[in-house]
Amino acid sequence: KNTMLTINFRLSDFINNLLRENGIQASSIVGEIIAALIFFTLALVSGFIVYTLFEHYFSKWAKKTTTTLDDEIIRNIKKPIYFFVIIVGLFYGLDQLSVLNPFDIEIGQIFTIAEILLVAFIVTRIINVLMSWYAVKLAKQRKKIIDNRILNVFKKFLQAIVYILGFVLILHTFKVDLSGVVVGLGVGGIAIAF
């Protein structure tokens, strides 16, 4: 177990001791449930604070800049980051419940997969914004419109690379031997290069 988990169990123990001191005899699961609800509530509040920071402060700051690139990036990542914060809080909330201890590894893997997919989604959104912005900038400089089909193919190619890397990280989460995958990707890369 990690350090955060140790701190979490102290919170549920603290809550159970507080209940006993006030004359409330309850099972230890009560303190665990209360601690889990506290963590999940903190995640919701933290997510709301992060979303509000993006909505009101970062967006206003981005509007003051000369480009629209930062506006688009902020607009595209604020909701996924909000969900990321909630997923982390939900993980630590569920981690409070000793009933789920036999499933610690599986729960950790599920949340790791969710986090990897969410980060890959955020990265692909940023790539889409950067590609669109660069295409518009290039079109203005050369006074030529870039074919959207080529732009979409390039976006899809970069997205595929991000999701393949995410898939490799997911395989690593399940402790799959990745030496064959790395060799396969290397040979595939050489084949594409020629």
Coordinates of N, CA and C in Angstrom, one line a residue:
K1 N 0.8 -1.2 0.0 CA 0.0 0.0 0.0 C 0.9 1.2 0.0
N2 N 0.4 2.3 -0.6 CA 1.2 3.5 -0.7 C 0.9 4.4 0.5
T3 N 1.6 5.5 0.5 CA 1.6 6.5 1.6 C 0.2 7.1 1.7
M4 N -0.4 7.4 0.6 CA -1.7 8.1 0.6 C -2.8 7.1 1.2
L5 N -2.6 5.8 0.9 CA -3.5 4.8 1.4 C -3.4 4.8 3.0
T6 N -2.2 4.9 3.5 CA -2.0 4.9 4.9 C -2.7 6.1 5.6
I7 N -2.6 7.2 4.9 CA -3.2 8.4 5.4 C -4.7 8.2 5.3
N8 N -5.2 7.6 4.3 CA -6.7 7.4 4.2 C -7.2 6.5 5.3
F9 N -6.5 5.4 5.6 CA -7.0 4.6 6.7 C -6.9 5.3 8.0
R10 N -6.0 6.2 8.2 CA -6.0 7.0 9.5 C -7.3 7.9 9.5
L11 N -7.7 8.3 8.4 CA -8.9 9.2 8.4 C -10.1 8.3 8.8
S12 N -10.3 7.1 8.3 CA -11.4 6.3 8.7 C -11.3 5.9 10.1
D13 N -10.1 5.6 10.6 CA -9.9 5.3 12.0 C -10.2 6.5 12.9
F14 N -9.8 7.7 12.4 CA -10.1 8.9 13.2 C -11.6 9.1 13.3
I15 N -12.3 8.9 12.2 CA -13.8 9.0 12.2 C -14.4 8.0 13.1
N16 N -14.0 6.7 13.1 CA -14.5 5.7 14.0 C -14.2 6.1 15.4
N17 N -13.0 6.5 15.7 CA -12.7 6.9 17.1 C -13.6 8.1 17.6
L18 N -13.8 9.1 16.7 CA -14.7 10.2 17.0 C -16.1 9.8 17.2
L19 N -16.6 8.8 16.5 CA -17.9 8.3 16.7 C -18.0 7.6 18.1
R20 N -17.0 6.8 18.4 CA -17.0 6.1 19.7 C -16.9 7.0 20.9
E21 N -16.1 8.1 20.7 CA -16.0 9.1 21.8 C -17.3 9.8 22.1
N22 N -18.1 9.9 21.0 CA -19.4 10.6 21.2 C -20.5 9.6 21.5
G23 N -20.1 8.4 21.9 CA -21.1 7.4 22.4 C -21.9 6.7 21.2
I24 N -21.4 6.8 20.0 CA -22.0 6.1 18.9 C -21.3 4.8 18.6
Q25 N -21.9 3.7 18.9 CA -21.3 2.4 18.6 C -21.6 2.0 17.2
A26 N -20.6 2.0 16.3 CA -20.9 1.6 14.9 C -19.8 0.7 14.4
S27 N -20.1 0.0 13.4 CA -19.1 -0.9 12.8 C -18.0 0.0 12.2
S28 N -16.8 -0.6 11.9 CA -15.7 0.1 11.3 C -16.0 0.6 9.9
I29 N -17.0 -0.1 9.3 CA -17.3 0.2 7.9 C -18.0 1.6 7.8
V30 N -18.6 2.0 8.9 CA -19.3 3.3 9.0 C -18.2 4.4 8.8
G31 N -17.1 4.3 9.5 CA -16.0 5.3 9.3 C -15.4 5.3 7.9
E32 N -15.3 4.1 7.4 CA -14.8 3.9 6.0 C -15.7 4.5 5.0
I33 N -17.0 4.4 5.2 CA -18.0 5.0 4.2 C -17.9 6.5 4.3
I34 N -17.9 7.0 5.6 CA -17.8 8.4 5.7 C -16.5 9.0 5.1
A35 N -15.4 8.3 5.4 CA -14.2 8.7 4.8 C -14.2 8.7 3.3
A36 N -14.8 7.7 2.7 CA -15.0 7.5 1.2 C -15.8 8.7 0.7
L37 N -16.9 9.0 1.4 CA -17.8 10.1 1.0 C -17.0 11.5 1.1
I38 N -16.2 11.6 2.1 CA -15.4 12.8 2.2 C -14.5 13.0 1.0
F39 N -13.8 11.9 0.7 CA -12.9 11.9 -0.5 C -13.6 12.2 -1.8
F40 N -14.7 11.6 -2.0 CA -15.5 11.8 -3.2 C -16.0 13.2 -3.2
T41 N -16.5 13.8 -2.1 CA -16.9 15.1 -2.1 C -15.8 16.1 -2.3
L42 N -14.6 15.8 -1.7 CA -13.5 16.7 -2.0 C -13.1 16.6 -3.5
A43 N -13.2 15.5 -4.1 CA -12.9 15.4 -5.5 C -13.9 16.2 -6.3
L44 N -15.2 16.1 -6.0 CA -16.2 16.9 -6.7 C -15.9 18.4 -6.6
V45 N -15.6 18.8 -5.3 CA -15.3 20.3 -5.0 C -14.0 20.7 -5.8
S46 N -13.0 19.8 -5.7 CA -11.8 20.1 -6.4 C -12.0 20.2 -7.9
G47 N -12.8 19.3 -8.5 CA -13.1 19.3 -9.9 C -13.8 20.6 -10.3
F48 N -14.8 21.0 -9.4 CA -15.5 22.2 -9.7 C -14.6 23.4 -9.6
I49 N -13.6 23.4 -8.7 CA -12.7 24.5 -8.6 C -11.8 24.6 -9.8
V50 N -11.3 23.4 -10.2 CA -10.4 23.4 -11.4 C -11.2 23.8 -12.7
Y51 N -12.5 23.4 -12.8 CA -13.3 23.8 -13.9 C -13.5 25.3 -13.9
T52 N -13.8 25.8 -12.7 CA -14.0 27.3 -12.5 C -12.8 28.1 -12.9
L53 N -11.6 27.6 -12.4 CA -10.4 28.2 -12.8 C -10.2 28.3 -14.3
F54 N -10.5 27.2 -15.0 CA -10.4 27.2 -16.4 C -11.4 28.1 -17.1
E55 N -12.6 28.0 -16.6 CA -13.7 28.8 -17.2 C -13.6 30.3 -17.0
H56 N -13.2 30.7 -15.8 CA -13.2 32.1 -15.5 C -11.8 32.8 -15.6
Y57 N -10.8 32.1 -15.1 CA -9.5 32.8 -15.1 C -8.6 32.5 -16.3
F58 N -8.4 31.2 -16.6 CA -7.5 30.8 -17.7 C -8.2 31.3 -19.0
S59 N -9.5 31.2 -19.2 CA -10.1 31.6 -20.4 C -10.0 33.1 -20.6
K60 N -10.2 33.8 -19.5 CA -10.1 35.3 -19.6 C -8.6 35.7 -19.9
W61 N -7.7 35.0 -19.3 CA -6.3 35.2 -19.6 C -6.0 34.9 -21.1
A62 N -6.5 33.8 -21.6 CA -6.2 33.4 -22.9 C -6.8 34.4 -23.9
K63 N -8.0 35.0 -23.6 CA -8.6 36.0 -24.5 C -7.7 37.2 -24.7
K64 N -6.9 37.5 -23.7 CA -6.0 38.7 -23.8 C -4.8 38.5 -24.7
T65 N -4.5 37.2 -25.1 CA -3.4 37.0 -26.0 C -3.8 37.2 -27.4
T66 N -2.8 37.3 -28.2 CA -3.0 37.7 -29.6 C -3.5 36.5 -30.5
T67 N -3.2 35.3 -30.1 CA -3.7 34.1 -30.8 C -4.9 33.5 -30.2
T68 N -5.6 32.7 -31.0 CA -6.8 31.9 -30.4 C -6.4 30.5 -30.0
L69 N -5.1 30.2 -30.2 CA -4.7 28.8 -29.9 C -4.9 28.5 -28.5
D70 N -4.5 29.3 -27.5 CA -4.7 29.0 -26.1 C -6.2 29.0 -25.7
D71 N -7.0 29.8 -26.4 CA -8.4 29.8 -26.1 C -9.0 28.4 -26.5
E72 N -8.6 27.9 -27.6 CA -9.1 26.6 -28.1 C -8.6 25.5 -27.2
I73 N -7.4 25.5 -26.9 CA -6.8 24.4 -26.0 C -7.6 24.4 -24.7
I74 N -7.8 25.5 -24.1 CA -8.5 25.6 -22.8 C -9.9 25.1 -22.9
R75 N -10.5 25.6 -24.0 CA -11.9 25.1 -24.2 C -12.0 23.6 -24.4
N76 N -11.0 23.0 -25.0 CA -11.1 21.6 -25.3 C -10.6 20.7 -24.2
I77 N -9.9 21.2 -23.2 CA -9.4 20.3 -22.1 C -10.0 20.6 -20.8
K78 N -10.8 21.6 -20.6 CA -11.3 21.9 -19.2 C -12.3 20.8 -18.7
K79 N -13.2 20.3 -19.6 CA -14.1 19.2 -19.1 C -13.3 17.9 -18.8
P80 N -12.5 17.4 -19.8 CA -11.7 16.2 -19.5 C -10.9 16.3 -18.2
I81 N -10.3 17.5 -17.9 CA -9.5 17.6 -16.7 C -10.4 17.5 -15.5
Y82 N -11.6 18.1 -15.6 CA -12.6 18.0 -14.5 C -12.9 16.5 -14.2
F83 N -13.1 15.7 -15.3 CA -13.4 14.3 -15.1 C -12.2 13.6 -14.5
F84 N -11.0 14.0 -14.9 CA -9.8 13.4 -14.4 C -9.7 13.5 -12.9
V85 N -10.0 14.7 -12.4 CA -10.0 15.0 -11.0 C -11.0 14.2 -10.2
I86 N -12.2 14.0 -10.8 CA -13.2 13.2 -10.2 C -12.9 11.8 -10.2
I87 N -12.2 11.3 -11.2 CA -11.8 9.9 -11.3 C -10.8 9.6 -10.2
V88 N -9.8 10.5 -10.0 CA -8.8 10.3 -8.9 C -9.5 10.3 -7.6
G89 N -10.4 11.2 -7.3 CA -11.2 11.3 -6.1 C -12.0 10.0 -5.8
L90 N -12.6 9.5 -6.9 CA -13.4 8.3 -6.8 C -12.5 7.1 -6.4
F91 N -11.3 7.1 -7.0 CA -10.4 6.0 -6.7 C -10.0 6.1 -5.2
Y92 N -9.7 7.2 -4.7 CA -9.3 7.3 -3.3 C -10.5 7.1 -2.4
G93 N -11.7 7.5 -2.8 CA -12.9 7.2 -2.0 C -13.1 5.7 -1.9
L94 N -13.1 5.0 -3.0 CA -13.3 3.6 -3.0 C -12.2 2.8 -2.3
D95 N -11.0 3.4 -2.3 CA -9.8 2.8 -1.6 C -10.0 2.8 -0.1
Q96 N -11.0 3.6 0.4 CA -11.3 3.7 1.8 C -12.0 2.4 2.3
L97 N -12.7 1.8 1.4 CA -13.6 0.7 1.8 C -12.8 -0.7 1.9
S98 N -12.7 -1.2 3.2 CA -12.0 -2.4 3.4 C -12.7 -3.6 2.7
V99 N -14.0 -3.5 2.4 CA -14.7 -4.5 1.8 C -14.1 -4.8 0.4
L100 N -13.6 -3.8 -0.2 CA -13.0 -3.9 -1.6 C -11.5 -4.3 -1.6
N101 N -10.9 -4.5 -0.4 CA -9.5 -4.9 -0.3 C -9.1 -6.1 -1.2
P102 N -10.0 -7.1 -1.3 CA -9.6 -8.3 -2.1 C -9.5 -7.9 -3.6
F103 N -10.1 -6.8 -4.0 CA -10.1 -6.4 -5.4 C -9.2 -5.2 -5.6
D104 N -8.2 -4.9 -4.7 CA -7.3 -3.7 -4.8 C -6.6 -3.7 -6.2
I105 N -6.1 -4.8 -6.6 CA -5.3 -4.8 -7.9 C -6.2 -4.5 -9.0
E106 N -7.4 -5.1 -9.1 CA -8.3 -4.9 -10.2 C -8.9 -3.5 -10.2
I107 N -9.2 -3.0 -9.1 CA -9.7 -1.6 -9.0 C -8.6 -0.6 -9.4
G108 N -7.4 -0.9 -9.0 CA -6.3 0.0 -9.4 C -6.1 -0.1 -10.9
Q109 N -6.2 -1.3 -11.5 CA -6.0 -1.4 -12.9 C -7.1 -0.7 -13.7
I110 N -8.4 -0.8 -13.2 CA -9.5 -0.1 -13.8 C -9.3 1.4 -13.8
F111 N -8.9 1.9 -12.7 CA -8.7 3.4 -12.6 C -7.5 3.8 -13.4
T112 N -6.5 3.0 -13.5 CA -5.3 3.3 -14.3 C -5.7 3.4 -15.7
I113 N -6.5 2.4 -16.2 CA -6.9 2.4 -17.6 C -7.8 3.6 -17.9
A114 N -8.7 4.0 -17.0 CA -9.5 5.2 -17.2 C -8.6 6.4 -17.3
E115 N -7.6 6.5 -16.4 CA -6.8 7.7 -16.4 C -5.9 7.7 -17.7
I116 N -5.4 6.6 -18.2 CA -4.6 6.5 -19.4 C -5.5 7.0 -20.6
L117 N -6.7 6.4 -20.7 CA -7.6 6.8 -21.8 C -8.0 8.3 -21.7
L118 N -8.2 8.8 -20.5 CA -8.6 10.2 -20.4 C -7.4 11.1 -20.8
V119 N -6.2 10.7 -20.4 CA -5.0 11.5 -20.8 C -4.8 11.4 -22.3
A120 N -5.0 10.2 -22.9 CA -4.9 10.1 -24.4 C -6.0 11.0 -25.1
F121 N -7.2 11.0 -24.5 CA -8.2 11.8 -25.1 C -7.8 13.3 -25.0
I122 N -7.3 13.7 -23.9 CA -6.9 15.1 -23.7 C -5.8 15.5 -24.8
V123 N -4.8 14.6 -24.9 CA -3.7 14.8 -25.8 C -4.2 14.9 -27.3
T124 N -5.2 14.0 -27.6 CA -5.7 14.0 -29.0 C -6.5 15.3 -29.2
R125 N -7.1 15.8 -28.2 CA -7.9 17.1 -28.4 C -6.9 18.2 -28.6
I126 N -5.8 18.2 -27.9 CA -4.7 19.2 -28.0 C -4.1 19.1 -29.4
I127 N -3.9 17.9 -29.9 CA -3.3 17.7 -31.2 C -4.2 18.3 -32.3
N128 N -5.5 18.0 -32.1 CA -6.5 18.5 -33.1 C -6.5 20.0 -33.2
V129 N -6.5 20.7 -32.0 CA -6.4 22.1 -31.9 C -5.1 22.6 -32.6
L130 N -4.0 22.0 -32.2 CA -2.7 22.5 -32.8 C -2.7 22.3 -34.3
M131 N -3.2 21.2 -34.8 CA -3.2 21.0 -36.2 C -4.1 22.0 -37.0
S132 N -5.3 22.2 -36.5 CA -6.2 23.2 -37.1 C -5.6 24.6 -37.1
W133 N -5.0 24.9 -35.9 CA -4.4 26.3 -35.8 C -3.3 26.4 -36.8
Y134 N -2.4 25.4 -36.8 CA -1.3 25.5 -37.7 C -1.7 25.5 -39.2
A135 N -2.8 24.8 -39.6 CA -3.3 24.8 -40.9 C -3.8 26.2 -41.3
V136 N -4.5 26.8 -40.4 CA -5.0 28.2 -40.6 C -3.8 29.2 -40.8
K137 N -2.9 29.1 -39.9 CA -1.7 29.9 -39.9 C -0.9 29.8 -41.2
L138 N -0.7 28.5 -41.6 CA 0.0 28.2 -42.8 C -0.8 28.7 -44.1
A139 N -2.1 28.6 -44.0 CA -2.9 29.1 -45.1 C -2.8 30.6 -45.3
K140 N -2.8 31.3 -44.2 CA -2.6 32.8 -44.2 C -1.3 33.2 -44.7
Q141 N -0.2 32.5 -44.3 CA 1.1 32.8 -44.8 C 1.3 32.6 -46.3
R142 N 0.8 31.4 -46.8 CA 1.0 31.1 -48.2 C -0.2 31.5 -49.1
K143 N -1.2 32.0 -48.4 CA -2.4 32.4 -49.2 C -3.0 31.3 -50.0
K144 N -2.9 30.1 -49.4 CA -3.4 28.9 -50.0 C -4.2 28.2 -48.9
I145 N -5.3 27.6 -49.3 CA -6.1 26.8 -48.4 C -5.6 25.4 -48.4
I146 N -5.4 24.9 -47.2 CA -4.9 23.5 -47.1 C -6.1 22.5 -47.2
D147 N -5.9 21.5 -47.9 CA -7.0 20.5 -48.1 C -7.3 19.9 -46.8
N148 N -8.6 19.9 -46.4 CA -9.1 19.4 -45.2 C -8.9 17.9 -45.1
R149 N -8.9 17.2 -46.2 CA -8.8 15.8 -46.3 C -7.3 15.4 -45.8
I150 N -6.4 16.1 -46.3 CA -5.0 15.8 -45.9 C -4.8 16.1 -44.4
L151 N -5.4 17.2 -43.9 CA -5.3 17.6 -42.5 C -6.0 16.6 -41.6
N152 N -7.1 16.1 -42.1 CA -7.8 15.0 -41.3 C -7.1 13.7 -41.2
V153 N -6.4 13.4 -42.4 CA -5.6 12.1 -42.4 C -4.5 12.3 -41.4
F154 N -3.8 13.4 -41.4 CA -2.7 13.6 -40.5 C -3.1 13.6 -39.0
K155 N -4.3 14.3 -38.8 CA -4.8 14.3 -37.4 C -5.1 12.8 -37.0
K156 N -5.8 12.1 -37.8 CA -6.1 10.7 -37.5 C -4.8 9.9 -37.2
F157 N -3.8 10.1 -38.0 CA -2.5 9.4 -37.9 C -1.9 9.7 -36.5
L158 N -1.9 11.0 -36.1 CA -1.3 11.3 -34.8 C -2.2 10.8 -33.7
Q159 N -3.5 10.8 -33.9 CA -4.4 10.3 -32.8 C -4.2 8.8 -32.7
A160 N -4.0 8.1 -33.8 CA -3.7 6.6 -33.7 C -2.4 6.4 -33.0
I161 N -1.4 7.2 -33.2 CA -0.1 7.0 -32.4 C -0.4 7.2 -30.9
V162 N -1.1 8.2 -30.6 CA -1.4 8.5 -29.2 C -2.2 7.3 -28.5
Y163 N -3.2 6.8 -29.2 CA -4.0 5.7 -28.7 C -3.2 4.4 -28.7
I164 N -2.3 4.2 -29.6 CA -1.4 3.0 -29.6 C -0.5 3.1 -28.4
L165 N 0.0 4.3 -28.1 CA 0.9 4.4 -26.9 C 0.1 4.2 -25.7
G166 N -1.2 4.7 -25.7 CA -2.1 4.4 -24.5 C -2.4 2.9 -24.4
F167 N -2.6 2.3 -25.5 CA -2.8 0.8 -25.4 C -1.6 0.1 -24.9
V168 N -0.4 0.5 -25.3 CA 0.8 -0.1 -24.8 C 0.9 0.1 -23.3
L169 N 0.6 1.3 -22.8 CA 0.6 1.6 -21.4 C -0.4 0.7 -20.6
I170 N -1.6 0.5 -21.3 CA -2.6 -0.4 -20.7 C -2.1 -1.8 -20.6
L171 N -1.4 -2.3 -21.6 CA -0.8 -3.6 -21.6 C 0.2 -3.7 -20.5
H172 N 1.0 -2.7 -20.3 CA 2.0 -2.6 -19.2 C 1.3 -2.7 -17.9
T173 N 0.1 -2.1 -17.8 CA -0.6 -2.1 -16.5 C -1.0 -3.5 -16.1
F174 N -1.3 -4.3 -17.2 CA -1.7 -5.7 -16.9 C -0.4 -6.6 -16.9
K175 N 0.7 -6.0 -16.9 CA 2.0 -6.7 -16.8 C 2.2 -7.7 -18.0
V176 N 1.8 -7.2 -19.2 CA 2.0 -8.0 -20.4 C 3.4 -7.7 -20.9
D177 N 4.2 -8.8 -21.3 CA 5.5 -8.6 -21.8 C 5.4 -7.8 -23.1
L178 N 6.0 -6.6 -23.1 CA 5.9 -5.7 -24.2 C 7.1 -5.8 -25.2
S179 N 8.0 -6.7 -25.0 CA 9.2 -6.8 -25.9 C 8.7 -7.1 -27.4
G180 N 7.8 -8.0 -27.5 CA 7.3 -8.3 -28.9 C 6.5 -7.1 -29.5
V181 N 5.8 -6.4 -28.7 CA 5.0 -5.2 -29.2 C 6.0 -4.2 -29.6
V182 N 7.1 -3.9 -28.8 CA 8.0 -2.9 -29.2 C 8.8 -3.3 -30.5
V183 N 9.1 -4.6 -30.6 CA 9.8 -5.0 -31.9 C 8.8 -4.9 -33.0
G184 N 7.6 -5.3 -32.8 CA 6.6 -5.1 -33.9 C 6.4 -3.7 -34.3
L185 N 6.3 -2.8 -33.4 CA 6.1 -1.4 -33.7 C 7.4 -0.9 -34.4
G186 N 8.5 -1.3 -34.0 CA 9.8 -0.9 -34.7 C 9.8 -1.4 -36.1
V187 N 9.5 -2.7 -36.4 CA 9.4 -3.2 -37.7 C 8.4 -2.5 -38.6
G188 N 7.2 -2.2 -37.9 CA 6.2 -1.5 -38.6 C 6.6 -0.1 -39.0
G189 N 7.3 0.6 -38.1 CA 7.8 1.9 -38.4 C 8.8 1.9 -39.5
I190 N 9.7 0.9 -39.6 CA 10.6 0.8 -40.7 C 9.9 0.5 -42.0
A191 N 8.9 -0.3 -42.0 CA 8.1 -0.6 -43.2 C 7.4 0.6 -43.7
I192 N 6.8 1.4 -42.8 CA 6.2 2.7 -43.2 C 7.2 3.7 -43.8
A193 N 8.4 3.7 -43.2 CA 9.4 4.6 -43.7 C 9.8 4.3 -45.1
F194 N 9.8 3.1 -45.5 CA 10.1 2.7 -46.9 C 8.9 2.7 -47.7

